[in-house]
Amino acid sequence: MRRAVMIGTGSALPRRQVSNAELARTVDTSDEWIVERTGIRNRYVAGEGETTSSLATEAARNAIEAAGIAPSDIGLIILATATPDQTFPATATIVQAALGVDDCVAFDVQAVCSGFLYALSVADSMIRGGSASHALVIGAETFSRILDWEDRTTCVLFGDGAGAVVLKAEDGGDRGVLATRLHADGRHNQLLYVDGGPSTTQTVGKLRMKGQEVFRHAVTNLAQVLREVMQDAGLTVDDIDWVVPHQANRRILDATARKLGLPAERVIITVDQHANTSAASVPLALDVAVRDGRIKPGDLLVLEAMGGGFTWGAAAIRY
Ligand SMILES: CC(C)(COP(=O)(O)OP(=O)(O)OC[C@H]1O[C@@H](n2cnc3c(N)ncnc32)[C@H](O)[C@@H]1OP(=O)(O)O)[C@@H](O)C(=O)NCCC(=O)NCCS
């Protein structure tokens, strides 16, 4: 059986860190409120010259180096983002050019915070279908550029960054993507959205969210999709070494783990340092845990995310 095996991970963050205390100097909020309600202590914010494509390119270079392949080996680049450099061309093609990959398939996927799960699932299908032997799957965002910095209910929650993985087609063996599950329910698209766009306002717009309602849906949907993907892969909670969740809010992570009976110490948490980096959050957390030695070859991982749309998804992977 052909599988997409993860052979390298990488990530990138902007230079500038912004603590809760620094935010509280310009917004009516406090470190105590943000930590208690979200678990966030710090976020990174892109500065001059830093863009979604520049962060994505740096993360991709790190993943390619970790994988020990040449950029020219890559036949497929899928980049998940809701904050592309431009409306078009796809940011994936900007990354392709920056990496010096002459000819490959390259496109963006837009599923907001679940974008990386959507991109991973598409790449897995294309690899198993034989369209590429090496794929680069990236999640990269600069949400700081679509935040309303006067809206304390949203601006404290998000940050910028990028994460990437290299997938390789391998026949036989038990490593690789075992199962993926995706969902969308467009009835809820007014709970989390951006109030602009090329075809409506001809502006980029700002992020708007009804936080409490999103919270409620998130816990239910994430617990459901985690159960589904474990069932598809023939796994129980006891088989899982690490859950690598979308990093939106510490309370969502804790509530979801409790619902599934998952011990908190098997959940990778970076939301305190990075805040919510949307499509970048899962590959960023994954790279942190691979590089600090927690995630080891052979470990059973479950990745999950939920975002605007709503969209949500999960993947079971033997690393
Ligand atoms: C946004 C979120 C942190 C708010 O937490 P909450 O416990 O639901 O808080 P509420 O919205 O009920 O607000 C409580 C109070 O805090 C205030 N508040 C909101 N943001 C604040 C801030 N940054 N600092 C201080 N006070 C704030 C509110 O105005 C409200 O005040 P009021 O009672 O006087 O009206 C929480 O709902 C959440 O995380 N939701 C999910 C968001 C998410 O993960 N989205 C991304 C999914 S991809």
CSV table of C-alpha atoms and ligand atoms in Angstrom, one decimal:
chain,number,residue,atom,x,y,z
A,1,MET,CA,0.0,0.0,0.0
A,2,ARG,CA,1.3,3.5,-0.9
A,3,ARG,CA,1.3,6.0,1.9
A,4,ALA,CA,2.4,9.7,2.3
A,5,VAL,CA,5.2,9.6,4.9
A,6,MET,CA,6.2,12.7,6.8
A,7,ILE,CA,10.0,13.0,6.4
A,8,GLY,CA,10.7,16.6,7.5
A,9,THR,CA,9.1,19.5,9.3
A,10,GLY,CA,10.0,23.2,9.6
A,11,SER,CA,8.6,26.4,10.9
A,12,ALA,CA,9.2,30.2,10.9
A,13,LEU,CA,8.2,33.1,13.1
A,14,PRO,CA,8.4,36.8,12.6
A,15,ARG,CA,11.2,38.7,14.4
A,16,ARG,CA,8.9,40.7,16.7
A,17,GLN,CA,7.3,39.2,19.8
A,18,VAL,CA,4.3,41.0,21.4
A,19,SER,CA,3.5,40.1,25.0
A,20,ASN,CA,0.1,40.6,26.6
A,21,ALA,CA,1.5,43.4,28.7
A,22,GLU,CA,2.6,45.2,25.5
A,23,LEU,CA,-0.8,44.8,24.0
A,24,ALA,CA,-2.5,46.1,27.2
A,25,ARG,CA,-0.7,49.4,26.6
A,26,THR,CA,-2.8,50.1,23.5
A,27,VAL,CA,-5.9,48.0,24.0
A,28,ASP,CA,-8.3,47.9,27.0
A,29,THR,CA,-7.2,44.4,28.2
A,30,SER,CA,-4.9,42.8,30.7
A,31,ASP,CA,-2.4,40.0,30.9
A,32,GLU,CA,-4.6,38.3,33.6
A,33,TRP,CA,-7.8,38.4,31.4
A,34,ILE,CA,-6.0,37.0,28.3
A,35,VAL,CA,-4.2,34.2,30.2
A,36,GLU,CA,-7.2,33.2,32.2
A,37,ARG,CA,-9.6,33.1,29.2
A,38,THR,CA,-7.2,31.8,26.5
A,39,GLY,CA,-3.9,30.6,27.9
A,40,ILE,CA,-2.1,33.0,25.5
A,41,ARG,CA,0.9,34.9,26.8
A,42,ASN,CA,2.8,35.9,23.7
A,43,ARG,CA,2.4,36.2,19.9
A,44,TYR,CA,4.6,37.1,17.0
A,45,VAL,CA,3.7,39.9,14.6
A,46,ALA,CA,5.1,40.4,11.1
A,47,GLY,CA,7.0,43.5,10.5
A,48,GLU,CA,8.3,45.3,7.4
A,49,GLY,CA,9.4,42.9,4.7
A,50,GLU,CA,7.8,39.9,6.4
A,51,THR,CA,4.9,38.4,4.5
A,52,THR,CA,2.9,35.2,4.4
A,53,SER,CA,5.2,34.0,1.5
A,54,SER,CA,8.4,35.0,3.3
A,55,LEU,CA,7.4,33.1,6.4
A,56,ALA,CA,6.2,30.1,4.3
A,57,THR,CA,9.5,30.0,2.3
A,58,GLU,CA,11.6,30.0,5.5
A,59,ALA,CA,9.4,27.2,7.0
A,60,ALA,CA,9.6,25.2,3.8
A,61,ARG,CA,13.4,25.6,3.6
A,62,ASN,CA,13.7,24.2,7.2
A,63,ALA,CA,11.4,21.3,6.3
A,64,ILE,CA,13.3,20.5,3.1
A,65,GLU,CA,16.6,20.6,5.0
A,66,ALA,CA,15.2,18.3,7.7
A,67,ALA,CA,13.9,15.9,5.0
A,68,GLY,CA,17.4,15.8,3.4
A,69,ILE,CA,16.0,16.3,-0.1
A,70,ALA,CA,16.6,18.9,-2.8
A,71,PRO,CA,14.0,21.5,-3.7
A,72,SER,CA,14.0,20.1,-7.2
A,73,ASP,CA,12.6,16.8,-5.8
A,74,ILE,CA,9.3,18.5,-5.0
A,75,GLY,CA,6.5,17.8,-7.3
A,76,LEU,CA,3.6,19.4,-5.4
A,77,ILE,CA,3.3,22.5,-3.2
A,78,ILE,CA,0.0,23.1,-1.3
A,79,LEU,CA,-0.1,26.2,0.8
A,80,ALA,CA,-2.9,26.8,3.3
A,81,THR,CA,-3.6,30.4,4.0
A,82,ALA,CA,-6.4,32.9,4.6
A,83,THR,CA,-3.9,35.8,4.3
A,84,PRO,CA,-2.3,35.4,0.9
A,85,ASP,CA,0.3,37.9,-0.3
A,86,GLN,CA,-2.0,39.0,-3.1
A,87,THR,CA,-5.5,38.0,-4.2
A,88,PHE,CA,-3.7,36.2,-7.0
A,89,PRO,CA,-1.3,34.5,-7.9
A,90,ALA,CA,-1.5,31.8,-5.4
A,91,THR,CA,1.1,32.3,-2.6
A,92,ALA,CA,2.2,28.7,-3.3
A,93,THR,CA,3.7,29.9,-6.6
A,94,ILE,CA,5.6,32.7,-4.9
A,95,VAL,CA,7.1,30.2,-2.5
A,96,GLN,CA,7.8,27.8,-5.5
A,97,ALA,CA,9.8,30.6,-7.2
A,98,ALA,CA,11.6,31.6,-4.0
A,99,LEU,CA,12.7,27.9,-3.5
A,100,GLY,CA,13.9,27.7,-7.1
A,101,VAL,CA,11.6,24.8,-8.0
A,102,ASP,CA,11.3,25.0,-11.8
A,103,ASP,CA,8.2,22.9,-12.5
A,104,CYS,CA,5.7,21.4,-10.1
A,105,VAL,CA,2.0,21.6,-9.2
A,106,ALA,CA,1.4,24.6,-6.8
A,107,PHE,CA,-1.8,26.0,-5.4
A,108,ASP,CA,-3.3,27.5,-2.3
A,109,VAL,CA,-6.1,26.0,-0.1
A,110,GLN,CA,-8.5,28.3,1.8
A,111,ALA,CA,-10.1,26.7,4.8
A,112,VAL,CA,-9.0,29.3,7.4
A,113,CYS,CA,-7.8,27.6,10.6
A,114,SER,CA,-8.4,24.1,9.3
A,115,GLY,CA,-6.5,24.9,6.1
A,116,PHE,CA,-3.5,22.7,7.0
A,117,LEU,CA,-5.7,19.7,7.5
A,118,TYR,CA,-7.4,20.3,4.2
A,119,ALA,CA,-4.1,20.7,2.4
A,120,LEU,CA,-2.6,17.6,4.1
A,121,SER,CA,-5.6,15.5,3.1
A,122,VAL,CA,-5.4,16.7,-0.6
A,123,ALA,CA,-1.7,16.1,-0.7
A,124,ASP,CA,-2.2,12.6,0.8
A,125,SER,CA,-4.7,11.8,-1.9
A,126,MET,CA,-2.5,13.1,-4.7
A,127,ILE,CA,0.5,11.1,-3.4
A,128,ARG,CA,-1.5,7.9,-3.0
A,129,GLY,CA,-2.9,8.5,-6.5
A,130,GLY,CA,0.6,8.7,-7.9
A,131,SER,CA,0.6,12.4,-9.0
A,132,ALA,CA,3.7,13.3,-6.9
A,133,SER,CA,6.5,11.5,-5.0
A,134,HIS,CA,7.4,14.4,-2.8
A,135,ALA,CA,5.0,17.1,-1.6
A,136,LEU,CA,5.5,20.2,0.4
A,137,VAL,CA,2.5,21.1,2.6
A,138,ILE,CA,2.6,24.5,4.2
A,139,GLY,CA,0.4,26.5,6.6
A,140,ALA,CA,1.3,30.2,6.7
A,141,GLU,CA,-0.5,33.3,7.9
A,142,THR,CA,-0.1,37.0,8.7
A,143,PHE,CA,-3.4,37.5,10.6
A,144,SER,CA,-2.0,40.6,12.2
A,145,ARG,CA,-2.8,42.3,8.8
A,146,ILE,CA,-6.6,41.5,9.0
A,147,LEU,CA,-7.1,42.2,12.7
A,148,ASP,CA,-9.1,45.2,13.9
A,149,TRP,CA,-6.5,46.4,16.5
A,150,GLU,CA,-9.2,48.4,18.3
A,151,ASP,CA,-11.4,45.3,18.9
A,152,ARG,CA,-10.1,43.7,22.1
A,153,THR,CA,-12.4,40.7,21.7
A,154,THR,CA,-10.4,39.5,18.6
A,155,CYS,CA,-7.0,41.3,18.4
A,156,VAL,CA,-5.5,39.6,21.5
A,157,LEU,CA,-6.2,36.1,20.1
A,158,PHE,CA,-4.1,35.8,17.0
A,159,GLY,CA,-0.5,35.8,15.8
A,160,ASP,CA,1.6,35.3,12.7
A,161,GLY,CA,3.8,32.3,11.6
A,162,ALA,CA,4.3,29.4,9.3
A,163,GLY,CA,4.9,25.6,9.5
A,164,ALA,CA,5.6,23.1,6.8
A,165,VAL,CA,6.0,19.4,6.2
A,166,VAL,CA,7.6,17.3,3.5
A,167,LEU,CA,5.6,14.2,2.5
A,168,LYS,CA,7.2,11.3,0.6
A,169,ALA,CA,5.4,8.5,-1.2
A,170,GLU,CA,6.5,5.1,0.3
A,171,ASP,CA,5.2,1.7,-0.7
A,172,GLY,CA,4.8,-0.8,2.2
A,173,GLY,CA,5.7,-0.1,5.8
A,174,ASP,CA,3.4,1.2,8.5
A,175,ARG,CA,4.4,4.9,8.6
A,176,GLY,CA,2.6,7.7,7.0
A,177,VAL,CA,-0.9,9.3,6.9
A,178,LEU,CA,-3.3,6.6,8.0
A,179,ALA,CA,-6.6,8.4,7.7
A,180,THR,CA,-8.0,11.9,7.3
A,181,ARG,CA,-11.5,13.4,7.8
A,182,LEU,CA,-12.8,16.8,6.7
A,183,HIS,CA,-16.0,18.6,7.3
A,184,ALA,CA,-17.6,22.0,6.5
A,185,ASP,CA,-20.9,23.6,7.5
A,186,GLY,CA,-21.4,26.9,5.7
A,187,ARG,CA,-24.6,27.7,7.8
A,188,HIS,CA,-22.3,29.2,10.4
A,189,ASN,CA,-20.1,31.4,8.2
A,190,GLN,CA,-21.4,34.6,10.0
A,191,LEU,CA,-19.9,33.5,13.3
A,192,LEU,CA,-16.3,33.9,12.1
A,193,TYR,CA,-15.5,35.8,8.9
A,194,VAL,CA,-13.7,38.8,7.4
A,195,ASP,CA,-15.9,41.8,6.5
A,196,GLY,CA,-14.3,42.4,3.1
A,197,GLY,CA,-13.1,40.8,-0.1
A,198,PRO,CA,-12.3,41.5,-3.8
A,199,SER,CA,-15.8,40.7,-5.1
A,200,THR,CA,-17.8,42.4,-2.4
A,201,THR,CA,-16.1,45.5,-0.9
A,202,GLN,CA,-12.9,45.5,-3.0
A,203,THR,CA,-11.0,45.8,0.3
A,204,VAL,CA,-9.2,43.2,2.4
A,205,GLY,CA,-11.5,43.6,5.4
A,206,LYS,CA,-11.1,42.8,9.1
A,207,LEU,CA,-11.7,39.6,11.1
A,208,ARG,CA,-15.0,39.5,13.0
A,209,MET,CA,-16.0,36.7,15.4
A,210,LYS,CA,-18.7,35.7,17.9
A,211,GLY,CA,-16.2,34.1,20.2
A,212,GLN,CA,-18.6,32.3,22.6
A,213,GLU,CA,-20.6,30.6,19.8
A,214,VAL,CA,-17.4,29.6,18.0
A,215,PHE,CA,-16.1,28.1,21.3
A,216,ARG,CA,-19.2,25.9,21.8
A,217,HIS,CA,-19.1,24.5,18.2
A,218,ALA,CA,-15.4,24.0,18.4
A,219,VAL,CA,-15.5,21.5,21.3
A,220,THR,CA,-18.3,19.5,19.8
A,221,ASN,CA,-17.0,19.4,16.3
A,222,LEU,CA,-13.4,18.6,17.3
A,223,ALA,CA,-14.4,15.7,19.6
A,224,GLN,CA,-16.6,14.3,16.9
A,225,VAL,CA,-13.9,14.4,14.1
A,226,LEU,CA,-11.2,13.0,16.4
A,227,ARG,CA,-13.5,10.0,17.2
A,228,GLU,CA,-14.2,9.6,13.4
A,229,VAL,CA,-10.5,9.6,12.4
A,230,MET,CA,-9.5,7.2,15.1
A,231,GLN,CA,-12.3,4.9,14.0
A,232,ASP,CA,-11.2,5.1,10.4
A,233,ALA,CA,-7.6,4.3,11.4
A,234,GLY,CA,-8.7,1.5,13.7
A,235,LEU,CA,-7.3,3.3,16.8
A,236,THR,CA,-8.4,3.9,20.4
A,237,VAL,CA,-7.4,6.8,22.6
A,238,ASP,CA,-4.8,4.6,24.3
A,239,ASP,CA,-3.0,4.1,21.0
A,240,ILE,CA,-2.3,7.9,20.6
A,241,ASP,CA,1.1,9.1,21.5
A,242,TRP,CA,0.5,12.8,20.7
A,243,VAL,CA,-2.5,15.0,19.8
A,244,VAL,CA,-1.3,18.0,17.8
A,245,PRO,CA,-4.3,20.4,17.9
A,246,HIS,CA,-5.1,23.7,16.3
A,247,GLN,CA,-3.9,26.3,18.9
A,248,ALA,CA,-6.9,28.6,19.3
A,249,ASN,CA,-7.6,28.6,23.0
A,250,ARG,CA,-6.2,26.6,25.9
A,251,ARG,CA,-9.7,26.1,27.3
A,252,ILE,CA,-10.8,24.5,24.0
A,253,LEU,CA,-7.9,22.1,24.1
A,254,ASP,CA,-8.6,21.1,27.7
A,255,ALA,CA,-12.3,20.7,27.1
A,256,THR,CA,-11.8,18.5,23.9
A,257,ALA,CA,-9.2,16.3,25.6
A,258,ARG,CA,-11.6,15.8,28.6
A,259,LYS,CA,-14.4,14.9,26.3
A,260,LEU,CA,-12.3,12.2,24.7
A,261,GLY,CA,-10.7,11.0,27.9
A,262,LEU,CA,-7.2,12.0,26.6
A,263,PRO,CA,-4.5,12.7,29.3
A,264,ALA,CA,-3.6,16.4,29.1
A,265,GLU,CA,0.2,15.5,29.0
A,266,ARG,CA,-0.3,13.9,25.5
A,267,VAL,CA,-1.5,17.2,24.0
A,268,ILE,CA,1.1,19.5,22.4
A,269,ILE,CA,0.4,23.0,23.4
A,270,THR,CA,2.1,26.1,21.9
A,271,VAL,CA,-0.9,28.6,22.1
A,272,ASP,CA,0.8,30.3,25.1
A,273,GLN,CA,3.8,31.3,22.9
A,274,HIS,CA,2.3,31.7,19.4
A,275,ALA,CA,-1.4,32.5,20.0
A,276,ASN,CA,-3.8,31.4,17.2
A,277,THR,CA,-1.8,31.4,13.9
A,278,SER,CA,-4.7,29.9,12.0
A,279,ALA,CA,-3.5,27.5,9.2
A,280,ALA,CA,0.0,27.7,10.5
A,281,SER,CA,-0.8,26.5,14.0
A,282,VAL,CA,-0.8,22.7,13.6
A,283,PRO,CA,2.4,22.5,11.5
A,284,LEU,CA,4.1,25.0,13.8
A,285,ALA,CA,3.2,23.0,16.9
A,286,LEU,CA,4.2,19.8,15.2
A,287,ASP,CA,7.7,21.2,14.3
A,288,VAL,CA,8.2,22.5,17.8
A,289,ALA,CA,7.5,19.0,19.3
A,290,VAL,CA,9.6,17.2,16.7
A,291,ARG,CA,12.6,19.5,17.2
A,292,ASP,CA,12.4,19.4,21.0
A,293,GLY,CA,12.4,15.6,20.9
A,294,ARG,CA,8.9,14.8,22.2
A,295,ILE,CA,7.6,13.4,18.9
A,296,LYS,CA,9.8,10.5,17.7
A,297,PRO,CA,9.8,8.2,14.7
A,298,GLY,CA,7.0,5.6,15.0
A,299,ASP,CA,4.8,7.7,17.3
A,300,LEU,CA,1.1,7.8,16.6
A,301,LEU,CA,-0.1,11.4,16.0
A,302,VAL,CA,-3.6,12.8,15.7
A,303,LEU,CA,-3.8,16.3,14.2
A,304,GLU,CA,-7.0,18.4,14.4
A,305,ALA,CA,-8.3,21.8,13.6
A,306,MET,CA,-11.5,23.9,13.2
A,307,GLY,CA,-12.0,27.3,11.7
A,308,GLY,CA,-14.2,29.8,9.9
A,309,GLY,CA,-16.8,28.4,7.6
A,310,PHE,CA,-17.1,26.4,9.7
A,311,THR,CA,-14.6,23.9,8.5
A,312,TRP,CA,-12.9,21.2,10.6
A,313,GLY,CA,-10.8,18.1,10.1
A,314,ALA,CA,-8.4,15.6,11.6
A,315,ALA,CA,-5.6,13.3,10.5
A,316,ALA,CA,-4.1,10.2,12.0
A,317,ILE,CA,-0.4,9.7,11.2
A,318,ARG,CA,2.3,7.2,12.1
A,319,TYR,CA,5.3,9.6,12.3
B,1,LIG,C1,-13.0,35.0,22.6
B,1,LIG,C2,-13.0,34.3,24.0
B,1,LIG,C3,-11.6,34.2,24.5
B,1,LIG,C4,-13.9,35.1,25.0
B,1,LIG,O1,-13.9,34.5,26.2
B,1,LIG,P1,-15.3,34.4,27.0
B,1,LIG,O2,-15.0,33.7,28.3
B,1,LIG,O3,-16.3,33.7,26.1
B,1,LIG,O4,-15.6,35.9,27.3
B,1,LIG,P2,-16.9,36.7,26.8
B,1,LIG,O5,-16.9,36.9,25.3
B,1,LIG,O6,-18.1,36.2,27.5
B,1,LIG,O7,-16.6,38.1,27.4
B,1,LIG,C5,-16.6,38.3,28.8
B,1,LIG,C6,-16.3,39.8,29.1
B,1,LIG,O8,-14.9,40.0,28.8
B,1,LIG,C7,-14.8,41.2,28.0
B,1,LIG,N1,-13.6,41.0,27.1
B,1,LIG,C8,-13.6,40.6,25.8
B,1,LIG,N2,-12.3,40.6,25.4
B,1,LIG,C9,-11.6,41.1,26.3
B,1,LIG,C10,-10.2,41.4,26.4
B,1,LIG,N3,-9.3,41.1,25.4
B,1,LIG,N4,-9.8,41.9,27.6
B,1,LIG,C11,-10.6,42.2,28.6
B,1,LIG,N5,-11.9,41.9,28.6
B,1,LIG,C12,-12.4,41.4,27.4
B,1,LIG,C13,-16.1,41.2,27.2
B,1,LIG,O9,-16.4,42.5,26.7
B,1,LIG,C14,-17.1,40.8,28.3
B,1,LIG,O10,-17.4,41.9,29.1
B,1,LIG,P3,-18.9,42.1,29.6
B,1,LIG,O11,-19.2,40.9,30.4
B,1,LIG,O12,-18.7,43.4,30.4
B,1,LIG,O13,-19.7,42.2,28.4
B,1,LIG,C15,-13.7,32.9,23.9
B,1,LIG,O14,-15.0,32.9,23.6
B,1,LIG,C16,-13.0,32.1,22.8
B,1,LIG,O15,-11.9,31.7,22.9
B,1,LIG,N6,-13.8,31.7,21.8
B,1,LIG,C17,-13.3,30.9,20.7
B,1,LIG,C18,-12.5,31.7,19.8
B,1,LIG,C19,-11.7,30.9,18.9
B,1,LIG,O16,-11.0,30.0,19.3
B,1,LIG,N7,-11.7,31.3,17.6
B,1,LIG,C20,-10.9,30.8,16.6
B,1,LIG,C21,-11.4,29.4,16.2
B,1,LIG,S1,-10.5,29.0,14.8
